């Protein structure tokens, strides 16, 4: 079924009450294109990147070696999951 | 200065290259140390373990071997710490953090951010923080705009808050060091400070003390000045200068000031010297040294010691030499609003004379030369260890502040030259502008109007000492120091501190122009 919802600061709220059988399940949300912020809109990057920022990125490259490469964007939820996995690994195994 | 507190997700975006290259540079720019930034970048110490866990996990997931992921993560954190400032998590704020949000980690970031004094924003990919409005939340896209916005803070006469943010990590470190070792009286920081200050002023001895008032008394006592003696000084100063002479039992002999510098006029000193004169005590008012070459010459002729009351001039230079190192004894104050101020009362004495240094050290601690042995009368004039710890943190940035003060003072004068009697700084002097003081005819009215415009001002000083009731017993009368009397009716100090921005100065100057009409 389709339900209208309001997004407000990180939370989605249904416009009318719906009761669910389960606590967890996945849903698909249609987000209007114009609401999506894209990083390309950071048009105001400093005209020239400072040497300090360049060398910071170089140091990160150095630390990561071949593992310095683009990765997909991640949500807070995904970061949280990674944290839980790491905590599990440390304390439960 | 504004404060940016970086959320975990923004740092992970950088470390794990989860955003386009352009954005990586943007984040790196926020973190990397740089000159001319109008903000400081912070990370809450509560974020570090989360950062460590997630980065390590993600690197491992991407195929990095376990030990290598651990080392790489450590190296990333180390690099971060070398660039950003860390926000402290105080134990006493944790209950509040728990009440603030269900997510303790997020609440810890908010609590830590709210300890900062200037405008503060958390930079995050998800505005999930319950900040109560005190701390802003920004996406990376909003950072530039926020940084450009005016801080909208009221004009402050002296801004100790920005300075506190500037030195917060060092300040916390130093104060907690004292809490840990527990030597609250004459702890190791006091001696450390004395060494730093003596080196800074360029003299052999520094004796840290309880205030810039007590230092004057200690200096007079060390010189053996007391009943029946006279000390030549200026009437255009804070009460403590004359008050300590009187408290020592001597008579303050007030000599009028130079109308340009407001400091004692050396040309008038000789006429005031009598057989009872035992010292000359010039004040380096508003942060500008008195004319010490001229004063010392007269003192030498009459074999008199010279005590500089440098309560307002610490950091100033006279012919290249630093205030407090220009005469027999230099005395200064670390009252919080002074150019170098602690978080309470404090002061220091300076001299190259070994015997005087010994005497002043003894007088500072009840005249004792070793525990419970008192060859002379003294006072309790010690500096608290905690204050020494604060001053040590402040000394790390002091010279930068001195430079900023000189720049701001000069800039004010450019702005005001055509509409006010601006301070005259003699060519041989570099003032620290403890006060930026101008003259105005109808002071009360102008002060009131400026107050209405939100610009705080002060009159330093509305009554010269020779006309204070407390000194009436010394017989000075109206008209005896005409230059001081005239100045005391007109002087007015404007907001002055090393963090004064061009915008705030413009506000003050605009208000001034309207107020004097
Ligand atoms: C010229 C002068 N002398 C002495 C003092 C006394 O210093 P303190 O407040 O540290 O006792 C002050 C401070 O206001 C001062 O301005």
Coordinates of C-alpha atoms and ligand atoms in Angstrom, one line a residue:
Chain A
X1 CA 0.0 0.0 0.0
X2 CA 1.1 3.6 -0.4
X3 CA 1.1 6.0 2.5
X4 CA 1.9 9.7 2.5
X5 CA 4.6 10.7 4.9
X6 CA 6.5 13.8 6.0
X7 CA 10.2 13.9 6.3
X8 CA 11.5 16.1 9.2
X9 CA 15.1 16.3 10.3
X10 CA 16.1 12.7 9.8
X11 CA 12.7 11.2 10.7
X12 CA 9.8 10.0 8.5
X13 CA 6.3 10.4 10.0
X14 CA 3.2 8.9 8.3
X15 CA 0.4 11.4 7.8
X16 CA -2.2 8.9 9.0
X17 CA -1.7 6.2 11.6
X18 CA -0.9 2.7 10.4
X19 CA -0.5 -0.4 12.6
X20 CA 2.1 -3.0 11.7
X21 CA 2.4 -6.7 12.3
X22 CA 6.2 -6.5 12.6
X23 CA 8.8 -4.3 14.2
X24 CA 11.3 -4.5 11.3
X25 CA 10.8 -4.6 7.6
X26 CA 12.0 -2.7 4.7
X27 CA 10.0 0.0 2.9
X28 CA 10.6 2.0 -0.3
X29 CA 10.4 5.8 -0.1
X30 CA 10.1 8.2 -3.0
X31 CA 12.2 11.2 -2.3
X32 CA 11.6 14.3 -4.5
X33 CA 14.7 14.9 -6.6
X34 CA 14.8 18.6 -5.8
X35 CA 15.0 17.9 -2.1
X36 CA 18.3 16.0 -2.4
X37 CA 21.4 17.9 -1.7
X38 CA 24.3 17.0 -3.9
X39 CA 27.8 17.6 -3.0
X40 CA 28.3 19.3 -6.4
X41 CA 26.5 22.2 -4.8
X42 CA 29.5 22.9 -2.8
X43 CA 30.5 25.5 -5.3
X44 CA 32.2 27.5 -2.7
X45 CA 35.2 25.4 -2.1
X46 CA 38.2 27.6 -1.5
X47 CA 39.5 28.8 -4.9
X48 CA 42.7 26.9 -4.3
X49 CA 43.0 24.1 -1.8
X50 CA 45.6 25.0 0.8
X51 CA 48.9 23.1 1.0
X52 CA 47.9 21.9 4.4
X53 CA 44.7 20.3 3.1
X54 CA 46.7 18.7 0.2
X55 CA 49.3 17.3 2.5
X56 CA 46.6 16.0 4.9
X57 CA 45.0 14.1 2.0
X58 CA 48.5 12.9 1.0
X59 CA 49.1 11.6 4.5
X60 CA 45.8 9.7 4.4
X61 CA 46.8 8.2 1.0
X62 CA 50.0 7.2 2.5
X63 CA 48.4 5.5 5.5
X64 CA 45.9 3.6 3.4
X65 CA 48.1 2.7 0.4
X66 CA 46.2 0.7 -2.1
X67 CA 43.1 0.9 0.1
X68 CA 42.7 4.6 -0.7
X69 CA 39.9 4.5 -3.2
X70 CA 36.4 5.9 -3.6
X71 CA 33.7 4.0 -1.7
X72 CA 30.0 4.5 -1.8
X73 CA 28.4 7.1 0.5
X74 CA 27.2 5.6 3.7
X75 CA 24.2 6.5 5.9
X76 CA 24.4 6.9 9.7
X77 CA 22.6 3.6 10.0
X78 CA 25.3 1.9 8.0
X79 CA 28.0 3.4 10.2
X80 CA 26.0 2.2 13.2
X81 CA 25.9 -1.3 11.9
X82 CA 29.6 -1.3 11.3
X83 CA 30.1 -0.1 14.9
X84 CA 27.9 -2.9 16.2
X85 CA 29.8 -5.4 14.2
X86 CA 33.1 -4.1 15.5
X87 CA 31.8 -4.2 19.1
X88 CA 30.5 -7.7 18.6
X89 CA 33.9 -8.7 17.3
X90 CA 35.6 -7.2 20.3
X91 CA 33.3 -8.3 23.1
X92 CA 31.3 -11.3 21.9
X93 CA 33.7 -13.5 20.0
Chain B
X1 CA 36.2 33.1 16.4
X2 CA 33.7 30.4 15.6
X3 CA 33.9 26.7 16.5
X4 CA 33.2 23.7 14.3
X5 CA 32.8 20.4 15.9
X6 CA 33.1 17.6 13.4
X7 CA 30.8 14.6 13.7
X8 CA 32.0 11.1 13.3
X9 CA 30.4 10.6 9.9
X10 CA 32.1 13.5 8.3
X11 CA 35.5 12.2 9.4
X12 CA 34.7 8.8 8.2
X13 CA 33.7 10.2 4.8
X14 CA 37.2 11.6 4.6
X15 CA 39.1 8.6 5.9
X16 CA 37.1 6.1 3.7
X17 CA 36.7 8.3 0.6
X18 CA 33.0 8.1 0.7
X19 CA 32.4 11.4 -1.0
X20 CA 33.7 13.0 -4.2
X21 CA 37.3 14.2 -4.3
X22 CA 36.2 17.8 -4.1
X23 CA 34.4 17.1 -0.9
X24 CA 37.4 15.2 0.5
X25 CA 39.4 18.4 0.0
X26 CA 36.7 20.4 1.6
X27 CA 36.8 18.3 4.8
X28 CA 40.6 18.2 4.8
X29 CA 40.5 22.0 4.6
X30 CA 38.3 22.2 7.7
X31 CA 40.6 20.0 9.6
X32 CA 44.0 21.1 8.4
X33 CA 45.7 23.8 10.5
X34 CA 45.9 27.0 8.7
X35 CA 46.6 30.7 9.1
X36 CA 43.9 33.2 8.9
X37 CA 41.1 30.8 9.6
X38 CA 38.1 32.5 11.4
X39 CA 37.2 29.2 13.1
X40 CA 38.6 26.5 15.2
X41 CA 38.0 22.8 14.5
X42 CA 37.2 20.4 17.3
X43 CA 36.4 16.8 17.7
X44 CA 34.8 15.5 20.8
X45 CA 37.0 13.0 22.6
X46 CA 33.9 10.8 23.0
X47 CA 34.0 10.3 19.2
X48 CA 37.4 8.7 19.1
X49 CA 36.6 5.2 20.0
X50 CA 33.6 5.2 17.6
X51 CA 35.8 6.4 14.9
X52 CA 38.3 3.8 15.6
X53 CA 35.8 0.9 15.6
X54 CA 34.1 1.9 12.4
X55 CA 37.2 2.8 10.4
X56 CA 38.9 -0.4 11.4
X57 CA 35.8 -2.5 10.6
X58 CA 35.3 -0.8 7.2
X59 CA 38.9 -1.2 6.2
X60 CA 38.8 -4.8 7.1
X61 CA 35.6 -5.3 5.2
X62 CA 37.3 -3.7 2.2
X63 CA 40.0 -6.4 2.3
X64 CA 42.7 -4.9 4.6
X65 CA 44.4 -7.4 6.8
X66 CA 43.4 -7.1 10.6
X67 CA 46.7 -5.8 12.0
X68 CA 47.2 -3.4 9.1
X69 CA 43.6 -2.1 9.6
X70 CA 44.4 -1.5 13.3
X71 CA 47.6 0.3 12.6
X72 CA 46.1 2.4 9.7
X73 CA 43.2 3.5 12.0
X74 CA 45.7 4.5 14.7
X75 CA 47.7 6.5 12.2
X76 CA 44.5 8.2 11.0
X77 CA 43.5 9.2 14.5
X78 CA 47.0 10.4 15.3
X79 CA 47.0 12.6 12.3
X80 CA 43.6 13.9 13.2
X81 CA 44.7 14.7 16.8
X82 CA 47.7 16.6 15.4
X83 CA 45.4 18.9 13.6
X84 CA 42.1 19.4 15.5
X85 CA 41.4 20.4 19.0
X86 CA 39.9 17.8 21.3
X87 CA 36.8 18.6 23.4
X88 CA 36.9 17.3 26.9
X89 CA 34.2 15.0 28.3
X90 CA 33.6 16.0 31.9
X91 CA 32.3 13.4 34.3
X92 CA 30.0 15.9 35.9
X93 CA 28.2 16.6 32.6
X94 CA 27.3 12.9 32.0
X95 CA 24.1 12.9 34.0
X96 CA 22.9 15.9 32.0
X97 CA 24.0 14.2 28.8
X98 CA 21.8 11.2 29.7
X99 CA 18.9 13.5 30.3
X100 CA 19.4 15.4 27.1
X101 CA 19.0 12.5 24.7
X102 CA 18.6 8.7 24.5
X103 CA 21.8 8.6 22.6
X104 CA 24.5 9.2 25.1
X105 CA 27.2 9.5 22.5
X106 CA 25.3 12.2 20.6
X107 CA 24.5 14.0 23.8
X108 CA 28.2 13.9 24.8
X109 CA 29.1 15.7 21.7
X110 CA 26.4 18.4 22.4
X111 CA 27.5 18.8 26.0
X112 CA 31.1 19.1 25.1
X113 CA 30.3 21.6 22.2
X114 CA 28.3 23.7 24.6
X115 CA 31.3 24.2 26.8
X116 CA 32.8 26.4 24.1
X117 CA 32.3 30.1 24.5
X118 CA 32.1 31.4 20.9
X119 CA 29.4 30.5 18.3
X120 CA 29.6 26.7 17.8
X121 CA 28.2 24.3 15.2
X122 CA 28.3 20.6 14.9
X123 CA 29.1 19.6 11.3
X124 CA 27.2 16.4 10.4
X125 CA 25.6 14.5 7.6
X126 CA 22.5 13.9 9.8
X127 CA 21.1 16.6 11.9
X128 CA 20.0 14.3 14.7
X129 CA 21.4 16.2 17.6
X130 CA 19.2 17.6 20.3
X131 CA 21.1 20.8 20.9
X132 CA 18.4 22.9 22.5
X133 CA 19.3 25.6 20.0
X134 CA 22.5 26.6 21.8
X135 CA 24.7 24.8 19.3
X136 CA 24.0 24.9 15.6
X137 CA 24.0 21.9 13.3
X138 CA 25.3 22.2 9.8
X139 CA 25.7 19.9 6.8
X140 CA 28.9 20.3 4.9
X141 CA 26.9 22.3 2.3
X142 CA 26.0 24.9 4.9
X143 CA 29.4 25.4 6.5
X144 CA 30.7 28.3 4.3
X145 CA 27.5 30.3 4.7
X146 CA 27.5 29.8 8.5
X147 CA 31.1 30.8 8.8
X148 CA 30.4 34.0 6.8
X149 CA 27.5 35.1 9.1
X150 CA 28.2 37.7 11.7
X151 CA 28.4 36.3 15.2
X152 CA 25.9 38.8 16.3
X153 CA 27.4 39.0 19.7
X154 CA 27.1 42.1 21.8
X155 CA 30.1 44.4 21.8
X156 CA 32.3 43.5 24.8
X157 CA 34.6 45.8 26.6
X158 CA 37.0 43.0 27.0
X159 CA 36.6 39.6 25.4
X160 CA 38.0 36.8 27.6
X161 CA 35.7 34.2 26.1
X162 CA 37.4 34.0 22.7
X163 CA 40.7 33.8 24.4
X164 CA 39.5 30.9 26.5
X165 CA 38.4 28.9 23.4
X166 CA 41.8 29.7 21.9
X167 CA 43.7 28.2 24.8
X168 CA 41.2 25.7 26.1
X169 CA 43.2 22.5 25.6
X170 CA 46.3 23.9 27.2
X171 CA 44.3 25.6 29.9
X172 CA 42.5 22.3 30.9
X173 CA 45.8 20.5 30.8
X174 CA 47.5 22.9 33.1
X175 CA 44.6 23.2 35.6
X176 CA 44.2 19.5 35.8
X177 CA 47.9 19.1 36.3
X178 CA 47.5 21.2 39.5
X179 CA 44.4 19.3 40.6
X180 CA 46.4 16.1 40.2
X181 CA 49.6 17.1 42.1
X182 CA 47.8 19.1 44.7
X183 CA 50.5 21.6 45.5
X184 CA 48.1 24.5 45.5
X185 CA 50.5 26.9 47.2
X186 CA 53.8 27.5 45.7
X187 CA 53.5 24.5 43.4
X188 CA 56.0 23.8 40.6
X189 CA 54.0 26.0 38.1
X190 CA 54.8 29.1 40.2
X191 CA 58.5 28.6 39.6
X192 CA 58.0 27.6 36.0
X193 CA 56.0 30.8 35.4
X194 CA 58.7 32.9 37.1
X195 CA 61.3 31.5 34.8
X196 CA 59.1 32.1 31.7
X197 CA 58.2 35.6 32.7
X198 CA 61.8 36.6 33.7
X199 CA 62.9 35.3 30.3
X200 CA 60.2 37.2 28.5
X201 CA 60.9 40.5 30.3
X202 CA 64.6 39.9 30.0
X203 CA 65.6 40.3 33.7
X204 CA 67.3 38.0 36.2
X205 CA 64.5 37.6 38.7
X206 CA 60.8 37.3 38.7
X207 CA 58.7 36.9 41.9
X208 CA 55.1 35.8 41.2
X209 CA 52.7 37.3 43.8
X210 CA 49.1 37.5 44.8
X211 CA 48.2 40.8 43.0
X212 CA 49.5 43.9 41.3
X213 CA 48.6 45.7 44.5
X214 CA 50.6 43.4 46.8
X215 CA 53.5 43.6 44.5
X216 CA 53.7 47.4 45.0
X217 CA 53.7 46.9 48.7
X218 CA 56.3 44.2 48.6
X219 CA 58.6 46.4 46.4
X220 CA 58.3 49.3 48.8
X221 CA 58.9 47.1 51.8
X222 CA 61.9 45.5 50.2
X223 CA 63.3 49.0 49.6
X224 CA 62.8 49.7 53.3
X225 CA 60.4 52.6 52.6
X226 CA 58.1 53.5 55.5
X227 CA 57.1 56.2 57.9
X228 CA 58.5 59.7 57.2
X229 CA 59.5 58.8 53.6
X230 CA 58.2 60.2 50.4
X231 CA 57.6 58.4 47.1
X232 CA 57.1 60.4 43.9
X233 CA 54.3 59.1 41.7
X234 CA 51.6 60.1 39.3
X235 CA 48.1 61.1 40.4
X236 CA 46.6 59.8 37.1
X237 CA 46.5 56.1 37.9
X238 CA 44.5 53.4 39.7
X239 CA 44.2 53.9 43.4
X240 CA 46.6 51.0 44.2
X241 CA 49.7 53.0 43.2
X242 CA 49.3 55.7 45.8
X243 CA 47.4 53.5 48.2
X244 CA 50.4 51.1 48.7
X245 CA 52.8 54.0 49.3
X246 CA 50.5 55.2 52.0
X247 CA 50.0 51.7 53.4
X248 CA 53.7 51.3 53.6
X249 CA 53.7 54.4 55.9
X250 CA 55.1 56.9 53.3
X251 CA 53.7 59.9 51.7
X252 CA 52.8 59.8 48.0
X253 CA 54.1 63.0 46.3
X254 CA 52.0 63.5 43.2
X255 CA 53.7 64.9 40.1
X256 CA 51.6 65.9 37.2
X257 CA 51.5 64.0 33.8
X258 CA 52.5 64.7 30.3
X259 CA 49.4 65.7 28.4
X260 CA 50.1 63.5 25.4
X261 CA 51.1 60.2 27.0
X262 CA 49.2 60.6 30.4
X263 CA 52.4 59.3 32.1
X264 CA 54.4 61.2 34.7
X265 CA 56.1 64.2 33.3
X266 CA 59.9 63.7 33.9
X267 CA 60.5 67.4 33.6
X268 CA 58.5 68.0 36.8
X269 CA 60.1 65.2 38.9
X270 CA 63.2 66.9 40.1
X271 CA 61.3 69.8 41.6
X272 CA 59.4 67.4 43.8
X273 CA 62.5 65.6 45.2
X274 CA 63.2 66.3 48.9
X275 CA 65.5 64.9 51.5
X276 CA 62.7 62.5 52.4
X277 CA 62.2 61.2 48.9
X278 CA 63.1 57.5 48.9
X279 CA 61.8 56.3 45.5
X280 CA 60.1 57.2 42.2
X281 CA 57.1 55.1 41.2
X282 CA 56.0 55.9 37.6
X283 CA 53.1 54.1 36.1
X284 CA 53.1 52.9 32.5
X285 CA 49.5 53.9 31.9
X286 CA 47.1 52.4 29.4
X287 CA 49.8 50.0 28.2
X288 CA 52.5 52.6 27.2
X289 CA 55.7 52.8 29.2
X290 CA 56.6 56.1 30.9
X291 CA 59.8 57.8 29.7
X292 CA 62.2 55.6 31.7
X293 CA 65.5 57.0 30.3
X294 CA 64.6 60.4 31.5
X295 CA 63.3 59.2 34.8
X296 CA 66.3 56.9 35.5
X297 CA 68.7 59.7 34.8
X298 CA 67.1 61.8 37.5
X299 CA 66.9 58.8 39.9
X300 CA 70.6 58.2 39.4
X301 CA 71.5 61.8 40.1
X302 CA 69.7 61.5 43.5
X303 CA 70.5 57.9 44.1
X304 CA 66.9 56.8 44.1
X305 CA 65.4 53.5 43.2
X306 CA 62.6 53.4 40.5
X307 CA 59.6 51.1 40.7
X308 CA 57.7 50.8 37.5
X309 CA 54.0 50.2 38.2
X310 CA 53.6 48.2 35.0
X311 CA 50.2 46.8 36.0
X312 CA 48.8 47.9 32.6
X313 CA 51.9 47.5 30.4
X314 CA 53.1 43.9 30.6
X315 CA 54.3 43.1 27.1
X316 CA 54.9 46.7 26.1
X317 CA 58.2 47.9 24.8
X318 CA 60.2 51.0 25.4
X319 CA 63.2 51.5 23.1
X320 CA 63.1 47.8 22.3
X321 CA 63.2 46.8 25.9
X322 CA 60.2 45.3 27.7
X323 CA 58.1 46.9 30.4
X324 CA 59.0 45.7 33.9
X325 CA 62.6 45.4 33.0
X326 CA 63.3 49.2 32.7
X327 CA 64.1 50.2 36.2
X328 CA 65.2 49.0 39.7
X329 CA 62.0 47.0 40.2
X330 CA 59.1 46.3 37.8
X331 CA 55.7 45.4 39.1
X332 CA 52.7 44.1 37.1
X333 CA 49.2 42.8 37.6
X334 CA 47.5 39.8 36.2
X335 CA 44.0 40.9 37.1
X336 CA 41.8 39.1 34.5
X337 CA 41.2 42.2 32.3
X338 CA 44.9 43.1 32.1
X339 CA 46.9 42.4 28.9
X340 CA 48.1 39.2 30.6
X341 CA 45.4 38.2 33.0
X342 CA 44.8 35.1 35.1
X343 CA 41.4 33.8 36.4
X344 CA 41.6 35.6 39.7
X345 CA 44.1 37.9 41.3
X346 CA 47.8 37.7 40.5
X347 CA 50.9 39.9 40.0
X348 CA 54.6 39.7 39.6
X349 CA 57.8 41.6 40.4
X350 CA 60.9 41.9 38.3
X351 CA 64.4 42.9 39.1
X352 CA 68.1 42.3 38.2
X353 CA 69.2 43.1 41.8
X354 CA 69.9 39.8 43.7
X355 CA 69.5 41.3 47.1
X356 CA 66.2 43.0 46.3
X357 CA 65.0 39.7 44.7
X358 CA 65.8 37.8 47.9
X359 CA 64.1 40.4 50.0
X360 CA 61.0 40.4 47.9
X361 CA 60.8 36.6 47.9
X362 CA 61.0 36.7 51.7
X363 CA 58.4 39.4 52.1
X364 CA 56.1 37.5 49.8
X365 CA 56.0 34.7 52.4
X366 CA 55.7 36.4 55.8
X367 CA 59.3 37.6 55.7
X368 CA 60.6 34.1 56.1
X369 CA 64.0 32.9 54.7
X370 CA 63.2 29.3 55.6
X371 CA 60.2 27.7 57.2
X372 CA 59.1 29.4 60.4
X373 CA 62.2 31.6 60.5
X374 CA 61.4 35.3 59.9
X375 CA 64.2 37.7 59.7
X376 CA 61.9 40.5 58.5
X377 CA 58.2 41.5 58.4
X378 CA 56.4 40.3 55.4
X379 CA 52.9 39.6 54.1
X380 CA 51.0 36.7 52.6
X381 CA 51.6 37.7 49.0
X382 CA 51.9 34.3 47.2
X383 CA 50.4 33.6 43.9
X384 CA 48.1 30.5 43.8
X385 CA 49.5 27.6 41.8
X386 CA 46.3 27.4 39.8
X387 CA 46.7 31.0 38.6
X388 CA 50.3 30.3 37.6
X389 CA 49.0 27.3 35.6
X390 CA 46.5 29.6 33.8
X391 CA 49.2 32.2 33.1
X392 CA 51.5 29.5 31.6
X393 CA 48.7 28.6 29.2
X394 CA 48.2 32.2 28.3
X395 CA 51.9 32.9 27.8
X396 CA 51.9 30.5 24.9
X397 CA 49.8 32.9 22.9
X398 CA 50.7 36.2 24.6
X399 CA 53.1 37.6 22.1
X400 CA 50.5 37.0 19.3
X401 CA 48.0 38.9 21.4
X402 CA 50.5 41.7 22.0
X403 CA 50.9 42.0 18.2
X404 CA 47.2 42.0 17.7
X405 CA 46.7 44.7 20.4
X406 CA 49.2 47.0 18.7
X407 CA 47.5 46.4 15.3
X408 CA 44.0 47.0 16.7
X409 CA 45.1 50.1 18.6
X410 CA 46.6 51.6 15.4
X411 CA 43.5 50.6 13.4
X412 CA 41.2 52.3 15.9
X413 CA 43.3 55.5 15.6
X414 CA 43.0 55.4 11.8
X415 CA 39.2 55.2 12.1
X416 CA 38.9 57.8 14.8
X417 CA 41.6 60.3 14.1
X418 CA 39.3 62.9 12.6
X419 CA 36.6 62.6 15.3
X420 CA 38.4 62.1 18.6
X421 CA 41.6 62.9 20.5
X422 CA 43.2 59.5 19.9
X423 CA 46.1 58.0 22.0
X424 CA 49.5 59.4 21.4
X425 CA 52.1 56.6 21.3
X426 CA 55.6 58.0 21.6
X427 CA 57.9 56.8 18.7
X428 CA 60.1 54.8 21.2
X429 CA 57.1 53.0 22.6
X430 CA 55.1 49.9 21.5
X431 CA 51.9 50.1 23.6
X432 CA 49.9 47.0 24.5
X433 CA 46.8 49.1 24.7
X434 CA 45.6 47.8 28.1
X435 CA 43.0 50.5 27.4
X436 CA 42.3 52.3 24.2
X437 CA 41.5 55.7 25.7
X438 CA 40.3 58.8 23.8
X439 CA 39.2 62.3 25.1
X440 CA 35.8 63.7 24.8
X441 CA 34.4 67.0 26.2
X442 CA 30.9 65.9 27.3
X443 CA 31.9 62.4 28.5
X444 CA 28.8 61.5 30.6
X445 CA 26.4 62.2 27.7
X446 CA 28.6 60.4 25.1
X447 CA 29.0 57.4 27.5
X448 CA 25.2 57.3 28.0
X449 CA 24.6 57.4 24.2
X450 CA 27.2 54.8 23.5
X451 CA 25.6 52.6 26.1
X452 CA 22.3 52.9 24.3
X453 CA 24.0 51.8 21.1
X454 CA 25.3 48.8 23.0
X455 CA 28.9 50.0 23.2
X456 CA 30.4 49.7 26.7
X457 CA 32.9 52.3 27.8
X458 CA 34.8 53.3 31.0
X459 CA 36.5 56.3 32.4
X460 CA 40.1 55.6 33.5
X461 CA 40.1 57.5 35.9
X462 CA 37.5 60.1 36.7
X463 CA 39.2 61.4 39.9
X464 CA 43.0 61.8 40.1
X465 CA 44.5 60.4 43.3
X466 CA 45.5 63.8 44.8
X467 CA 41.8 64.7 44.9
X468 CA 40.7 61.4 46.4
X469 CA 39.3 61.8 49.9
X470 CA 41.6 59.0 51.1
X471 CA 44.7 61.1 50.3
X472 CA 43.3 64.4 51.7
X473 CA 45.6 63.9 54.7
X474 CA 48.6 64.5 52.5
X475 CA 47.4 68.0 51.7
X476 CA 47.1 68.0 47.9
X477 CA 44.7 70.4 46.6
X478 CA 42.6 71.1 43.5
X479 CA 44.8 72.7 40.8
X480 CA 48.0 71.2 42.0
X481 CA 48.1 68.8 39.0
X482 CA 46.2 70.6 36.3
X483 CA 47.0 68.3 33.4
X484 CA 45.7 65.2 35.4
X485 CA 42.6 67.1 36.5
X486 CA 41.8 68.1 32.9
X487 CA 42.4 64.6 31.6
X488 CA 40.3 63.0 34.3
X489 CA 37.3 65.0 33.1
X490 CA 37.7 63.9 29.5
X491 CA 39.2 60.4 29.2
X492 CA 37.1 57.5 28.0
X493 CA 38.2 54.0 27.2
X494 CA 36.6 52.1 24.3
X495 CA 36.2 48.3 24.0
X496 CA 39.7 46.8 23.5
X497 CA 41.0 43.3 23.3
X498 CA 43.1 41.3 20.9
X499 CA 40.1 39.6 19.2
X500 CA 38.4 42.8 18.2
X501 CA 37.2 42.3 14.6
X502 CA 37.1 44.9 11.9
X503 CA 33.3 44.7 12.0
X504 CA 33.1 45.3 15.8
X505 CA 35.6 48.2 15.5
X506 CA 33.4 49.7 12.7
X507 CA 30.3 49.3 15.0
X508 CA 32.1 51.1 17.8
X509 CA 33.4 53.9 15.5
X510 CA 30.0 54.3 13.8
X511 CA 28.4 54.6 17.3
X512 CA 31.0 57.0 18.4
X513 CA 30.4 59.3 15.4
X514 CA 26.7 59.4 16.2
X515 CA 27.2 59.8 19.9
X516 CA 29.4 62.8 19.8
X517 CA 27.0 64.9 17.7
Ligands
LIG1 C1 48.1 51.1 37.5 C2 47.7 50.0 38.3 N1 48.4 49.7 39.5 C3 48.0 48.7 40.3 C4 46.9 47.9 40.0 C5 46.5 46.9 41.0 O1 46.6 45.6 40.4 P1 45.7 44.4 41.1 O2 44.3 44.6 40.7 O3 46.2 43.1 40.5 O4 45.9 44.4 42.5 C6 46.2 48.2 38.8 C7 45.1 47.3 38.5 O5 44.0 47.6 38.3 C8 46.6 49.2 38.0 O6 45.9 49.5 36.9

